[in-house]
PDB file of C-alpha atoms in Angstrom:
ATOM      1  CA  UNK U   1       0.000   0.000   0.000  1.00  0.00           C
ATOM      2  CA  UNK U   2       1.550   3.397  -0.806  1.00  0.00           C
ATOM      3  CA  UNK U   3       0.762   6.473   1.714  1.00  0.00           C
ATOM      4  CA  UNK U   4      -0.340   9.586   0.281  1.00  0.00           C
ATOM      5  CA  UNK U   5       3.457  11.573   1.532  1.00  0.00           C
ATOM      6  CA  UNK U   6       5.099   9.144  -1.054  1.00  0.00           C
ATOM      7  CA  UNK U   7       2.955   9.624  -4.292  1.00  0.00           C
ATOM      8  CA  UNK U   8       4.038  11.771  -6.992  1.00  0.00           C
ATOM      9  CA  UNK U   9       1.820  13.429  -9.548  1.00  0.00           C
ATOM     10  CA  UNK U  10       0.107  11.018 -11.846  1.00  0.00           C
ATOM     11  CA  UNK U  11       0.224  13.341 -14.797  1.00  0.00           C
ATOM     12  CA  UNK U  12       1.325  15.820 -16.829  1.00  0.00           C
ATOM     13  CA  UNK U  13      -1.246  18.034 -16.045  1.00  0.00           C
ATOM     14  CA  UNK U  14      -1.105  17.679 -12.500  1.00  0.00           C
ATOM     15  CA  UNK U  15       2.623  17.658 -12.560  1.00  0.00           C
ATOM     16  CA  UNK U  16       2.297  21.269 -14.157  1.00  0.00           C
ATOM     17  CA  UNK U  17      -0.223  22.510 -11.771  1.00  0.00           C
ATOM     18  CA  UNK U  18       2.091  21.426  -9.095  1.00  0.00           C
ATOM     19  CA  UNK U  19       5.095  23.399 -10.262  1.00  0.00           C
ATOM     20  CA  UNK U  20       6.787  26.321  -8.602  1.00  0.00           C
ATOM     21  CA  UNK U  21       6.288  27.958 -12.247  1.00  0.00           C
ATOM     22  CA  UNK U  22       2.504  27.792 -11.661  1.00  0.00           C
ATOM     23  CA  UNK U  23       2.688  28.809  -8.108  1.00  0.00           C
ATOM     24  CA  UNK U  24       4.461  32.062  -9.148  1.00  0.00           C
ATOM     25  CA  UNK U  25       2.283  32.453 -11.854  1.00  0.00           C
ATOM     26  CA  UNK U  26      -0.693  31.995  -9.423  1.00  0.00           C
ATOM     27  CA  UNK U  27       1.216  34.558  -6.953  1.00  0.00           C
ATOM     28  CA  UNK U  28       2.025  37.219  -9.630  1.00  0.00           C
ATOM     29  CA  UNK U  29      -1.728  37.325 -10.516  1.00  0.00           C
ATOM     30  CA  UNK U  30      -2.591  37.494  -6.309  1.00  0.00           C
ATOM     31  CA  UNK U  31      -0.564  39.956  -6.424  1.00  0.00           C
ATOM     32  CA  UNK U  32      -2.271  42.359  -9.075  1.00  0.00           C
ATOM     33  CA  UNK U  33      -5.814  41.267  -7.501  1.00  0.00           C
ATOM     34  CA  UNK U  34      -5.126  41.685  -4.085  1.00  0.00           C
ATOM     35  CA  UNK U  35      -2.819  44.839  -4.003  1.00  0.00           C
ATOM     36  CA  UNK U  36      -0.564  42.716  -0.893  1.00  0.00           C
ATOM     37  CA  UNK U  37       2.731  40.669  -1.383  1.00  0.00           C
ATOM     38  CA  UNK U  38       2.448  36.734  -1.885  1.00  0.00           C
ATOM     39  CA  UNK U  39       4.671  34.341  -0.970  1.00  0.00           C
ATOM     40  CA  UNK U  40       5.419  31.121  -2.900  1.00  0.00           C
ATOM     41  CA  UNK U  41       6.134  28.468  -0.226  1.00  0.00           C
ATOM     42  CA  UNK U  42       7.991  24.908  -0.555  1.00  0.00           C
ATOM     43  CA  UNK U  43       5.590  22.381   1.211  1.00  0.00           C
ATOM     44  CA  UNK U  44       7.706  19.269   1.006  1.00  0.00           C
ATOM     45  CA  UNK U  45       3.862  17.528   0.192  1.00  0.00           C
ATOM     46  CA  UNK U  46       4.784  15.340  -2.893  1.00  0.00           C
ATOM     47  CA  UNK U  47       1.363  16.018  -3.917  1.00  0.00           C
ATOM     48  CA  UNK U  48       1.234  20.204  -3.664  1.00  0.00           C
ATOM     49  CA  UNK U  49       5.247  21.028  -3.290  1.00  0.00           C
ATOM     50  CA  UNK U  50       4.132  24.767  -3.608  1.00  0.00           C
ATOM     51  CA  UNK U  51       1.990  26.583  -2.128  1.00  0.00           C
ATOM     52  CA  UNK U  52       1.182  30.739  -2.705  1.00  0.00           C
ATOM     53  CA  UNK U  53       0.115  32.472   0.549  1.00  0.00           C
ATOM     54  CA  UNK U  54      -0.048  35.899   1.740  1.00  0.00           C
ATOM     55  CA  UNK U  55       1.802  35.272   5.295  1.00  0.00           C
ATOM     56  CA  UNK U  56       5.542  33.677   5.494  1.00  0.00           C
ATOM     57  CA  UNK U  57       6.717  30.505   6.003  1.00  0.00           C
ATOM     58  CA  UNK U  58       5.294  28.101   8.793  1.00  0.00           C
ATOM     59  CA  UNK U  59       6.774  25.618  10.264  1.00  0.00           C
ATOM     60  CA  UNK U  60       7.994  22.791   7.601  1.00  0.00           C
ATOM     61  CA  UNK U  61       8.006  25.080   5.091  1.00  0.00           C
ATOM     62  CA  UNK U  62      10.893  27.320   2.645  1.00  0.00           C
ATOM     63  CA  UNK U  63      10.533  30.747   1.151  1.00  0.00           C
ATOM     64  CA  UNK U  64      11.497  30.531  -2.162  1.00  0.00           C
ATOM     65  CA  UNK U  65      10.356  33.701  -3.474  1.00  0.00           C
ATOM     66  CA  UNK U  66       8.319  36.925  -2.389  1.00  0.00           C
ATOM     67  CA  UNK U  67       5.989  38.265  -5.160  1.00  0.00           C
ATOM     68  CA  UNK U  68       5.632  42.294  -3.408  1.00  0.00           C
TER      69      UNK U  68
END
């Protein structure tokens, strides 16, 4: 049986939805809509390794870039 940690994306698709290019994508358009800075997080979740949010990092998780 394989636990959810240890699956990787089953697509292409979902493979490019789960990409830090999407997430900055996601964050530069946040960005525009929101008028505050959004930050694209690593998760270390196999199945959403990126995240965009508008606070920092929490615990388990890396800045890797600020969208301001």
């Amino acid at each position: 049986m394989t636990s959810a940690c240890s699956m990787q994306p089953s697509s292409s698709k979902r493979a490019a939805l789960a990409s830090f290019d999407h997430a900055y994508a996601v964050a530069v358009r946040m960005r525009h809509a929101t008028g505050h800075p959004q930050f694209v997080l690593r998760t270390g979740d196999p199945l959403q390794p990126f995240r965009v949010s508008s606070t920092g990092p929490q615990r388990h998780q890396a800045l890797m870039t600020l969208v301001a």
